[in-house]
Coordinates of N, CA and C in Angstrom, one line a residue:
M1 N -18.3 15.6 -10.9 CA -18.8 14.3 -11.4 C -18.6 13.2 -10.4
S2 N -19.6 12.5 -10.1 CA -19.5 11.4 -9.1 C -18.6 10.3 -9.5
S3 N -17.9 9.7 -8.5 CA -17.1 8.5 -8.8 C -17.9 7.3 -9.2
Y4 N -19.2 7.4 -9.1 CA -20.1 6.3 -9.5 C -20.8 6.5 -10.8
D5 N -20.3 7.5 -11.6 CA -21.0 7.7 -12.9 C -21.0 6.4 -13.8
W6 N -20.0 5.6 -13.6 CA -19.9 4.3 -14.4 C -21.2 3.5 -14.2
I7 N -21.9 3.6 -13.1 CA -23.0 2.7 -12.9 C -24.1 3.0 -14.0
S8 N -24.3 4.3 -14.3 CA -25.3 4.6 -15.3 C -24.9 4.0 -16.6
A9 N -23.6 3.9 -16.9 CA -23.2 3.4 -18.2 C -23.4 1.9 -18.3
V10 N -23.3 1.2 -17.2 CA -23.3 -0.3 -17.3 C -24.6 -0.9 -16.8
Y11 N -25.4 -0.2 -16.1 CA -26.5 -0.8 -15.3 C -27.5 -1.6 -16.2
D12 N -27.8 -1.1 -17.3 CA -28.7 -1.8 -18.2 C -28.1 -3.1 -18.8
K13 N -26.8 -3.2 -18.8 CA -26.2 -4.3 -19.5 C -25.3 -5.2 -18.6
A14 N -24.9 -4.7 -17.5 CA -24.0 -5.5 -16.6 C -24.7 -6.6 -15.9
V15 N -23.9 -7.6 -15.5 CA -24.3 -8.6 -14.6 C -23.6 -8.4 -13.3
F16 N -24.3 -8.4 -12.2 CA -23.7 -8.2 -10.9 C -23.8 -9.5 -10.1
T17 N -22.9 -9.6 -9.1 CA -23.0 -10.7 -8.1 C -22.8 -10.1 -6.7
A18 N -24.0 -10.1 -6.0 CA -23.9 -9.7 -4.6 C -23.4 -10.9 -3.8
F19 N -22.4 -10.6 -2.9 CA -21.9 -11.8 -2.2 C -21.5 -11.4 -0.8
D20 N -21.4 -12.4 0.0 CA -21.1 -12.3 1.4 C -20.3 -13.5 1.9
T21 N -19.5 -13.3 2.9 CA -18.7 -14.4 3.5 C -19.0 -14.5 5.0
E22 N -19.0 -15.7 5.5 CA -19.0 -15.8 6.9 C -17.6 -16.5 7.3
T23 N -17.0 -16.1 8.4 CA -15.6 -16.4 8.7 C -15.5 -16.8 10.1
T24 N -14.3 -17.3 10.4 CA -13.9 -17.7 11.8 C -13.5 -16.6 12.6
G25 N -13.3 -15.4 12.0 CA -12.9 -14.2 12.8 C -12.8 -13.0 11.9
T26 N -12.0 -12.0 12.3 CA -11.9 -10.8 11.6 C -10.6 -10.5 10.9
E27 N -9.6 -11.3 11.2 CA -8.3 -11.1 10.6 C -8.1 -12.1 9.4
A28 N -8.1 -11.6 8.2 CA -8.1 -12.4 7.0 C -6.9 -13.3 6.9
K29 N -5.7 -12.9 7.3 CA -4.5 -13.7 7.2 C -4.5 -14.8 8.2
A30 N -5.2 -14.7 9.3 CA -5.1 -15.7 10.3 C -6.4 -16.6 10.4
E31 N -7.5 -16.0 9.9 CA -8.8 -16.7 10.0 C -9.2 -17.3 8.6
R32 N -10.3 -18.0 8.6 CA -10.7 -18.7 7.4 C -12.2 -18.4 7.0
V33 N -12.5 -18.6 5.8 CA -13.9 -18.5 5.3 C -14.6 -19.8 5.5
V34 N -15.8 -19.7 6.1 CA -16.6 -20.9 6.4 C -17.9 -21.0 5.5
E35 N -18.3 -19.9 4.9 CA -19.5 -19.9 4.1 C -19.3 -18.7 3.0
I36 N -19.8 -19.0 1.8 CA -19.9 -18.0 0.8 C -21.3 -18.1 0.3
G37 N -22.0 -16.9 0.2 CA -23.3 -16.8 -0.4 C -23.3 -15.8 -1.5
C38 N -23.9 -16.1 -2.7 CA -23.9 -15.2 -3.8 C -25.3 -15.2 -4.5
V39 N -25.6 -14.0 -5.0 CA -26.8 -13.9 -5.8 C -26.4 -13.1 -7.1
K40 N -26.5 -13.8 -8.2 CA -26.2 -13.2 -9.5 C -27.4 -12.5 -10.1
F41 N -27.3 -11.3 -10.5 CA -28.5 -10.6 -11.0 C -28.1 -9.5 -12.0
D42 N -29.2 -9.1 -12.8 CA -29.0 -7.9 -13.6 C -30.2 -7.1 -13.4
I43 N -30.4 -6.1 -14.3 CA -31.5 -5.1 -14.1 C -32.9 -5.8 -14.2
R44 N -32.9 -7.0 -14.8 CA -34.2 -7.7 -15.0 C -34.5 -8.6 -13.8
G45 N -33.5 -8.9 -12.9 CA -33.8 -9.7 -11.8 C -32.7 -10.8 -11.5
V46 N -33.0 -11.7 -10.6 CA -32.1 -12.7 -10.2 C -31.8 -13.7 -11.3
I47 N -30.6 -14.0 -11.5 CA -30.2 -15.0 -12.5 C -29.9 -16.4 -11.9
A48 N -29.1 -16.3 -10.8 CA -28.7 -17.6 -10.2 C -28.3 -17.3 -8.7
R49 N -28.2 -18.4 -7.9 CA -27.8 -18.3 -6.5 C -26.7 -19.3 -6.3
Y50 N -25.8 -19.0 -5.4 CA -24.7 -19.9 -5.0 C -24.5 -19.8 -3.5
N51 N -24.5 -21.0 -2.8 CA -24.2 -21.0 -1.4 C -23.5 -22.2 -1.0
V52 N -22.4 -22.1 -0.2 CA -21.7 -23.3 0.2 C -21.0 -23.1 1.5
L53 N -21.1 -24.1 2.4 CA -20.4 -24.2 3.6 C -19.0 -24.8 3.3
I54 N -18.0 -24.3 4.1 CA -16.6 -24.7 3.8 C -15.9 -25.1 5.1
D55 N -15.2 -26.2 5.0 CA -14.4 -26.7 6.1 C -13.2 -25.7 6.3
P56 N -13.1 -25.0 7.5 CA -12.0 -24.1 7.7 C -10.7 -24.7 8.1
E57 N -10.8 -26.0 8.4 CA -9.6 -26.8 8.8 C -9.1 -26.3 10.2
K58 N -10.1 -25.7 11.0 CA -9.8 -25.3 12.3 C -11.1 -25.2 13.0
P59 N -11.2 -25.2 14.4 CA -12.4 -25.1 15.1 C -13.1 -23.7 14.9
M60 N -14.4 -23.7 14.9 CA -15.1 -22.4 14.9 C -15.1 -21.8 16.2
P61 N -14.4 -20.6 16.4 CA -14.4 -19.9 17.7 C -15.8 -19.6 18.1
P62 N -16.1 -19.8 19.4 CA -17.4 -19.5 20.0 C -17.9 -18.1 19.7
E63 N -17.0 -17.1 19.7 CA -17.5 -15.7 19.5 C -18.0 -15.5 18.0
A64 N -17.3 -16.2 17.1 CA -17.7 -16.1 15.7 C -19.0 -16.9 15.5
G65 N -19.1 -18.1 16.1 CA -20.3 -18.9 16.0 C -21.6 -18.2 16.6
K66 N -21.4 -17.3 17.6 CA -22.5 -16.6 18.1 C -23.1 -15.6 17.1
V67 N -22.2 -15.1 16.2 CA -22.7 -14.1 15.2 C -23.4 -14.8 14.1
N68 N -22.7 -15.9 13.5 CA -23.3 -16.5 12.3 C -24.0 -17.8 12.5
Q69 N -24.0 -18.2 13.8 CA -24.8 -19.5 14.1 C -24.3 -20.7 13.3
I70 N -23.0 -20.6 12.9 CA -22.4 -21.8 12.2 C -21.6 -22.6 13.2
T71 N -21.8 -23.9 13.3 CA -21.1 -24.7 14.3 C -20.1 -25.6 13.7
D72 N -19.3 -26.2 14.5 CA -18.3 -27.2 14.0 C -19.0 -28.4 13.4
E73 N -20.2 -28.8 14.0 CA -21.0 -29.9 13.4 C -21.5 -29.6 12.0
M74 N -21.9 -28.4 11.8 CA -22.3 -28.0 10.4 C -21.2 -28.0 9.4
L75 N -20.0 -27.8 9.9 CA -18.8 -27.7 9.0 C -18.1 -29.0 8.8
A76 N -18.4 -30.0 9.6 CA -17.8 -31.3 9.5 C -18.2 -32.0 8.2
G77 N -17.2 -32.4 7.5 CA -17.4 -33.1 6.2 C -17.7 -32.2 5.0
Q78 N -17.6 -30.9 5.2 CA -17.8 -29.9 4.1 C -16.6 -29.8 3.3
P79 N -16.7 -29.4 2.0 CA -15.4 -29.3 1.2 C -14.5 -28.2 1.7
K80 N -13.3 -28.3 1.4 CA -12.3 -27.3 1.7 C -12.4 -26.2 0.7
F81 N -11.7 -25.0 1.0 CA -11.9 -23.9 0.1 C -11.4 -24.2 -1.3
A82 N -10.2 -24.9 -1.4 CA -9.7 -25.3 -2.7 C -10.6 -26.1 -3.6
E83 N -11.5 -26.9 -2.9 CA -12.5 -27.7 -3.6 C -13.6 -26.9 -4.2
V84 N -14.0 -25.8 -3.5 CA -15.2 -25.0 -4.0 C -14.7 -23.9 -4.9
L85 N -13.4 -23.6 -4.9 CA -12.9 -22.5 -5.7 C -13.3 -22.5 -7.1
P86 N -13.2 -23.6 -7.9 CA -13.5 -23.5 -9.3 C -15.0 -23.1 -9.5
D87 N -15.9 -23.7 -8.7 CA -17.3 -23.3 -8.9 C -17.6 -21.8 -8.6
F88 N -16.9 -21.4 -7.5 CA -17.1 -20.0 -7.1 C -16.6 -19.0 -8.1
L89 N -15.4 -19.3 -8.6 CA -14.8 -18.4 -9.7 C -15.6 -18.4 -10.9
D90 N -16.1 -19.6 -11.3 CA -17.0 -19.7 -12.5 C -18.3 -18.9 -12.3
F91 N -18.8 -18.9 -11.1 CA -20.1 -18.2 -10.8 C -19.9 -16.7 -10.9
I92 N -18.8 -16.2 -10.5 CA -18.6 -14.7 -10.5 C -17.9 -14.2 -11.7
R93 N -17.6 -15.1 -12.6 CA -16.8 -14.6 -13.8 C -17.6 -13.6 -14.6
N94 N -16.8 -12.5 -15.0 CA -17.4 -11.4 -15.8 C -18.6 -10.7 -15.1
T95 N -18.6 -10.7 -13.8 CA -19.6 -9.9 -13.1 C -19.0 -8.9 -12.2
V96 N -19.7 -7.8 -11.9 CA -19.3 -6.8 -11.0 C -19.7 -7.3 -9.6
L97 N -18.8 -7.4 -8.7 CA -19.1 -7.9 -7.3 C -19.7 -6.7 -6.5
V98 N -20.7 -7.1 -5.7 CA -21.4 -6.1 -4.9 C -21.4 -6.7 -3.4
A99 N -20.9 -5.9 -2.5 CA -20.8 -6.4 -1.1 C -20.8 -5.2 -0.2
H100 N -21.2 -5.4 1.0 CA -21.3 -4.4 2.1 C -20.1 -4.4 2.9
N101 N -19.4 -3.3 3.0 CA -18.0 -3.3 3.6 C -17.2 -4.3 2.8
A102 N -17.1 -4.1 1.5 CA -16.6 -5.1 0.6 C -15.1 -5.4 0.9
S103 N -14.3 -4.5 1.4 CA -12.9 -4.8 1.6 C -12.8 -6.0 2.6
F104 N -13.7 -6.2 3.5 CA -13.6 -7.3 4.4 C -13.7 -8.6 3.7
D105 N -14.8 -8.8 2.8 CA -15.0 -10.0 2.1 C -13.9 -10.2 1.0
I106 N -13.5 -9.2 0.3 CA -12.5 -9.3 -0.7 C -11.2 -9.7 -0.1
N107 N -10.8 -9.2 1.0 CA -9.6 -9.5 1.7 C -9.6 -11.0 2.1
F108 N -10.7 -11.5 2.6 CA -10.8 -12.9 3.0 C -10.7 -13.8 1.8
I109 N -11.4 -13.5 0.7 CA -11.3 -14.3 -0.5 C -9.9 -14.3 -1.0
N110 N -9.3 -13.1 -1.1 CA -7.9 -13.0 -1.6 C -6.9 -13.8 -0.8
C111 N -7.1 -13.8 0.5 CA -6.2 -14.6 1.4 C -6.4 -16.1 1.1
E112 N -7.6 -16.5 0.9 CA -7.9 -17.9 0.6 C -7.3 -18.3 -0.8
L113 N -7.4 -17.4 -1.7 CA -6.8 -17.6 -3.0 C -5.3 -17.7 -2.9
E114 N -4.7 -16.9 -2.1 CA -3.2 -17.0 -1.9 C -2.8 -18.3 -1.3
R115 N -3.6 -18.8 -0.4 CA -3.3 -20.1 0.2 C -3.4 -21.2 -0.9
C116 N -4.2 -21.0 -1.9 CA -4.4 -22.0 -2.9 C -3.4 -21.8 -4.1
G117 N -2.5 -20.8 -3.9 CA -1.6 -20.5 -5.0 C -2.2 -19.8 -6.2
K118 N -3.3 -19.1 -6.0 CA -4.0 -18.4 -7.0 C -3.8 -16.9 -6.9
T119 N -4.1 -16.2 -8.0 CA -3.9 -14.7 -8.0 C -5.2 -14.1 -7.4
K120 N -5.1 -12.8 -7.0 CA -6.2 -12.1 -6.4 C -7.4 -11.9 -7.5
L121 N -8.5 -11.7 -6.9 CA -9.7 -11.4 -7.8 C -9.4 -10.1 -8.6
T122 N -9.9 -10.1 -9.8 CA -9.8 -9.0 -10.7 C -11.1 -8.3 -11.1
N123 N -12.2 -8.9 -10.5 CA -13.5 -8.3 -10.8 C -13.6 -6.8 -10.2
K124 N -14.4 -6.0 -10.9 CA -14.7 -4.7 -10.3 C -15.6 -4.9 -9.1
V125 N -15.4 -4.0 -8.1 CA -16.1 -4.2 -6.8 C -16.9 -3.0 -6.5
F126 N -18.2 -3.2 -6.1 CA -19.1 -2.1 -5.7 C -19.3 -2.3 -4.2
D127 N -19.0 -1.3 -3.4 CA -19.2 -1.4 -2.0 C -20.4 -0.6 -1.6
T128 N -21.5 -1.3 -1.2 CA -22.7 -0.6 -0.8 C -22.6 0.2 0.4
L129 N -21.6 -0.1 1.3 CA -21.4 0.7 2.5 C -20.9 2.1 2.1
T130 N -19.8 2.1 1.3 CA -19.3 3.4 0.8 C -20.3 4.2 0.0
F131 N -21.0 3.5 -0.8 CA -22.0 4.2 -1.7 C -23.1 4.8 -0.8
A132 N -23.6 4.1 0.2 CA -24.6 4.6 1.1 C -24.2 5.8 1.8
R133 N -23.0 5.8 2.3 CA -22.4 6.9 3.1 C -22.3 8.2 2.2
E134 N -22.0 8.0 0.9 CA -21.8 9.1 0.0 C -23.1 9.6 -0.5
T135 N -24.0 8.8 -0.8 CA -25.3 9.2 -1.5 C -26.5 9.3 -0.6
L136 N -26.4 8.8 0.6 CA -27.5 8.8 1.6 C -27.0 9.4 2.9
P137 N -26.6 10.6 2.9 CA -26.0 11.2 4.2 C -27.0 11.4 5.3
G138 N -26.5 11.3 6.5 CA -27.4 11.7 7.6 C -28.1 10.5 8.3
L139 N -27.9 9.3 7.8 CA -28.6 8.1 8.4 C -27.9 7.8 9.7
Q140 N -28.7 7.3 10.7 CA -28.1 7.0 12.0 C -27.2 5.8 12.0
S141 N -27.4 4.8 11.1 CA -26.5 3.7 11.0 C -26.4 3.2 9.5
Y142 N -25.3 2.7 9.2 CA -25.0 2.2 7.8 C -24.8 0.7 7.8
A143 N -25.0 0.1 9.0 CA -24.9 -1.4 9.0 C -26.0 -2.0 8.1
L144 N -25.6 -3.1 7.4 CA -26.5 -3.6 6.4 C -27.9 -3.9 6.9
Q145 N -28.0 -4.5 8.1 CA -29.3 -4.9 8.6 C -30.1 -3.7 8.9
N146 N -29.5 -2.6 9.4 CA -30.2 -1.4 9.7 C -30.6 -0.7 8.5
L147 N -29.8 -0.7 7.4 CA -30.2 -0.1 6.1 C -31.4 -0.9 5.6
A148 N -31.4 -2.2 5.7 CA -32.5 -3.1 5.2 C -33.8 -2.7 5.9
T149 N -33.7 -2.5 7.2 CA -34.9 -2.1 8.0 C -35.4 -0.7 7.5
Q150 N -34.5 0.2 7.4 CA -34.9 1.6 7.0 C -35.5 1.6 5.6
F151 N -35.1 0.7 4.7 CA -35.6 0.8 3.3 C -36.5 -0.4 3.0
G152 N -37.0 -1.0 4.0 CA -38.1 -2.0 3.8 C -37.7 -3.3 3.2
V153 N -36.4 -3.7 3.4 CA -35.9 -5.0 2.9 C -36.0 -6.0 4.0
Q154 N -36.6 -7.1 3.8 CA -36.8 -8.1 4.9 C -35.6 -9.0 4.9
A155 N -35.0 -9.1 6.1 CA -33.9 -10.0 6.3 C -34.5 -11.3 6.9
V156 N -34.3 -12.4 6.3 CA -34.8 -13.7 6.7 C -33.9 -14.4 7.7
N157 N -32.6 -14.4 7.3 CA -31.6 -15.2 8.1 C -30.3 -14.3 8.2
A158 N -30.4 -13.3 9.0 CA -29.3 -12.3 9.1 C -28.0 -13.0 9.6
H159 N -26.9 -12.6 9.0 CA -25.6 -13.1 9.3 C -25.3 -14.5 8.8
R160 N -26.1 -14.9 7.9 CA -25.8 -16.1 7.1 C -25.6 -15.6 5.7
A161 N -24.6 -16.2 5.0 CA -24.0 -15.5 3.8 C -25.0 -15.3 2.7
E162 N -25.8 -16.3 2.3 CA -26.7 -16.2 1.2 C -27.8 -15.1 1.4
D163 N -28.4 -15.1 2.6 CA -29.4 -14.1 2.9 C -28.8 -12.7 3.0
D164 N -27.6 -12.6 3.6 CA -26.9 -11.3 3.6 C -26.6 -10.8 2.2
A165 N -26.3 -11.7 1.3 CA -26.0 -11.4 -0.1 C -27.3 -10.9 -0.8
R166 N -28.4 -11.6 -0.5 CA -29.7 -11.1 -1.1 C -30.1 -9.8 -0.6
V167 N -29.9 -9.5 0.7 CA -30.3 -8.2 1.3 C -29.4 -7.1 0.7
C168 N -28.1 -7.5 0.5 CA -27.2 -6.5 -0.1 C -27.6 -6.2 -1.5
M169 N -28.1 -7.2 -2.3 CA -28.6 -7.0 -3.6 C -29.8 -6.0 -3.6
E170 N -30.7 -6.3 -2.7 CA -31.9 -5.5 -2.6 C -31.6 -4.1 -2.3
F171 N -30.7 -3.9 -1.3 CA -30.3 -2.5 -1.0 C -29.6 -1.8 -2.1
F172 N -28.7 -2.6 -2.8 CA -28.0 -2.0 -4.0 C -29.0 -1.5 -5.0
K173 N -30.1 -2.2 -5.3 CA -31.0 -1.8 -6.3 C -31.8 -0.5 -5.8
I174 N -32.1 -0.5 -4.5 CA -32.8 0.7 -3.9 C -31.8 1.9 -4.0
A175 N -30.6 1.7 -3.6 CA -29.6 2.8 -3.5 C -29.3 3.4 -4.9
V176 N -29.2 2.5 -5.9 CA -28.9 2.9 -7.2 C -30.1 3.7 -7.8
S177 N -31.3 3.2 -7.5 CA -32.5 3.9 -8.0 C -32.5 5.3 -7.4
H178 N -32.2 5.4 -6.1 CA -32.2 6.7 -5.5 C -31.1 7.6 -6.2
F179 N -30.0 7.0 -6.5 CA -28.9 7.8 -7.2 C -29.4 8.3 -8.5
F180 N -30.1 7.4 -9.3 CA -30.5 7.7 -10.6 C -31.6 8.9 -10.5
E181 N -32.4 8.8 -9.5 CA -33.5 9.9 -9.4 C -32.8 11.2 -9.3
K182 N -31.7 11.3 -8.6 CA -31.0 12.6 -8.5 C -30.1 12.9 -9.6
N183 N -29.9 12.0 -10.5 CA -29.0 12.2 -11.7 C -29.6 11.7 -13.0
K184 N -30.8 12.2 -13.2 CA -31.6 11.7 -14.4 C -30.9 12.1 -15.7
D185 N -30.4 13.3 -15.8 CA -29.7 13.7 -17.0 C -28.5 12.9 -17.3
M186 N -27.8 12.5 -16.3 CA -26.6 11.7 -16.5 C -27.0 10.3 -17.0
L187 N -28.1 9.8 -16.4 CA -28.6 8.4 -16.7 C -29.0 8.4 -18.2
D188 N -29.8 9.4 -18.6 CA -30.2 9.5 -20.0 C -29.0 9.5 -21.0
Y189 N -28.0 10.3 -20.6 CA -26.8 10.3 -21.4 C -26.1 9.0 -21.6
Y190 N -26.0 8.3 -20.5 CA -25.3 7.0 -20.5 C -26.1 5.9 -21.1
K191 N -27.4 6.1 -21.2 CA -28.2 5.0 -21.8 C -28.0 4.8 -23.3
K192 N -27.2 5.6 -23.9 CA -26.8 5.4 -25.3 C -25.9 4.1 -25.3
D193 N -25.7 3.7 -26.5 CA -24.9 2.5 -26.7 C -23.6 2.5 -26.0
V194 N -23.4 1.5 -25.2 CA -22.1 1.5 -24.4 C -21.5 0.1 -24.6
D195 N -20.2 0.0 -24.8 CA -19.5 -1.3 -24.8 C -19.3 -1.7 -23.4
I196 N -20.0 -2.7 -23.0 CA -19.9 -3.2 -21.6 C -18.5 -3.7 -21.2
S197 N -17.8 -4.2 -22.2 CA -16.5 -4.8 -22.0 C -15.5 -3.7 -21.4
E198 N -15.8 -2.5 -21.8 CA -14.9 -1.4 -21.2 C -15.0 -1.3 -19.7
Y199 N -16.2 -1.6 -19.2 CA -16.5 -1.3 -17.8 C -16.2 -2.6 -17.0
L200 N -16.0 -3.7 -17.6 CA -15.7 -4.9 -16.9 C -14.3 -5.3 -17.1
S201 N -13.5 -4.4 -17.6 CA -12.1 -4.7 -17.8 C -11.3 -4.4 -16.5
T202 N -10.0 -4.6 -16.5 CA -9.2 -4.3 -15.3 C -8.4 -3.0 -15.4
K203 N -9.0 -2.0 -16.1 CA -8.4 -0.8 -16.3 C -8.1 -0.1 -14.9
D204 N -7.1 0.7 -14.9 CA -6.8 1.4 -13.7 C -7.8 2.5 -13.4
P205 N -8.6 2.5 -12.4 CA -9.7 3.5 -12.2 C -9.2 4.9 -12.0
E206 N -7.9 5.0 -11.6 CA -7.3 6.3 -11.4 C -7.1 7.0 -12.7
T207 N -7.0 6.3 -13.8 CA -6.7 6.9 -15.1 C -7.8 6.7 -16.1
D208 N -9.0 6.2 -15.7 CA -10.1 5.9 -16.6 C -11.2 6.9 -16.5
G209 N -10.9 8.1 -16.1 CA -12.0 9.1 -16.1 C -13.0 9.0 -15.0
G210 N -12.7 8.2 -14.0 CA -13.6 8.1 -12.9 C -14.9 7.3 -13.2
K211 N -14.9 6.5 -14.3 CA -16.1 5.8 -14.6 C -16.1 4.4 -13.9
L212 N -15.0 4.0 -13.5 CA -15.0 2.6 -12.8 C -14.9 2.8 -11.3
V213 N -15.7 1.9 -10.7 CA -15.5 1.9 -9.2 C -14.1 1.4 -8.9
Q214 N -13.5 1.9 -7.8 CA -12.2 1.5 -7.5 C -12.2 0.1 -7.0
N215 N -11.1 -0.7 -7.4 CA -10.9 -2.0 -6.7 C -10.5 -1.7 -5.3
L216 N -10.9 -2.7 -4.4 CA -10.6 -2.5 -3.0 C -9.5 -3.3 -2.6
F217 N -8.6 -3.7 -3.5 CA -7.5 -4.6 -3.1 C -6.3 -4.2 -4.0

């Protein structure tokens, strides 16, 4: 049984939030989040979008700026993380988070939460990178932009948070459809009435029959 069987159970009813962060570097404990982009969606389509630039309270390193094209001038006067936190948490409330190489983004958000004296995220997390490697073996590259190209998803503004979140959402839908095509019997079984609250709880995935994607933190 696949560790992703839970998708079949919740896909018709769950609300997902594809999200991405842009940061000042790669070390979550030392660096800061400068942008969060989110796309909330369900099986019917996009529900809402959220995007915000954030003052990192430190200069943007040139090497990071070369990747995301975010400058100190763009960040000047933007709200600090603590100021955007209530809106961000409200946006993702009761949704399954979807991200590519999700541990990176989750770790950064959790470090920012810790700086604000808050607890870690408790949302369930779906990592499209792990899913792609497990269900689409043999691809030359599993980088998000390369996957987008291979599966016909148009990237408009690569390495900016909101567009990367949108691309992640589009790839998620393609990958899950591919998964369902190979597991039609399982999908039909799980399309029976399902209590969605069971799958959005914080149950331990190790003891819940493999139906929940593992938390990455």
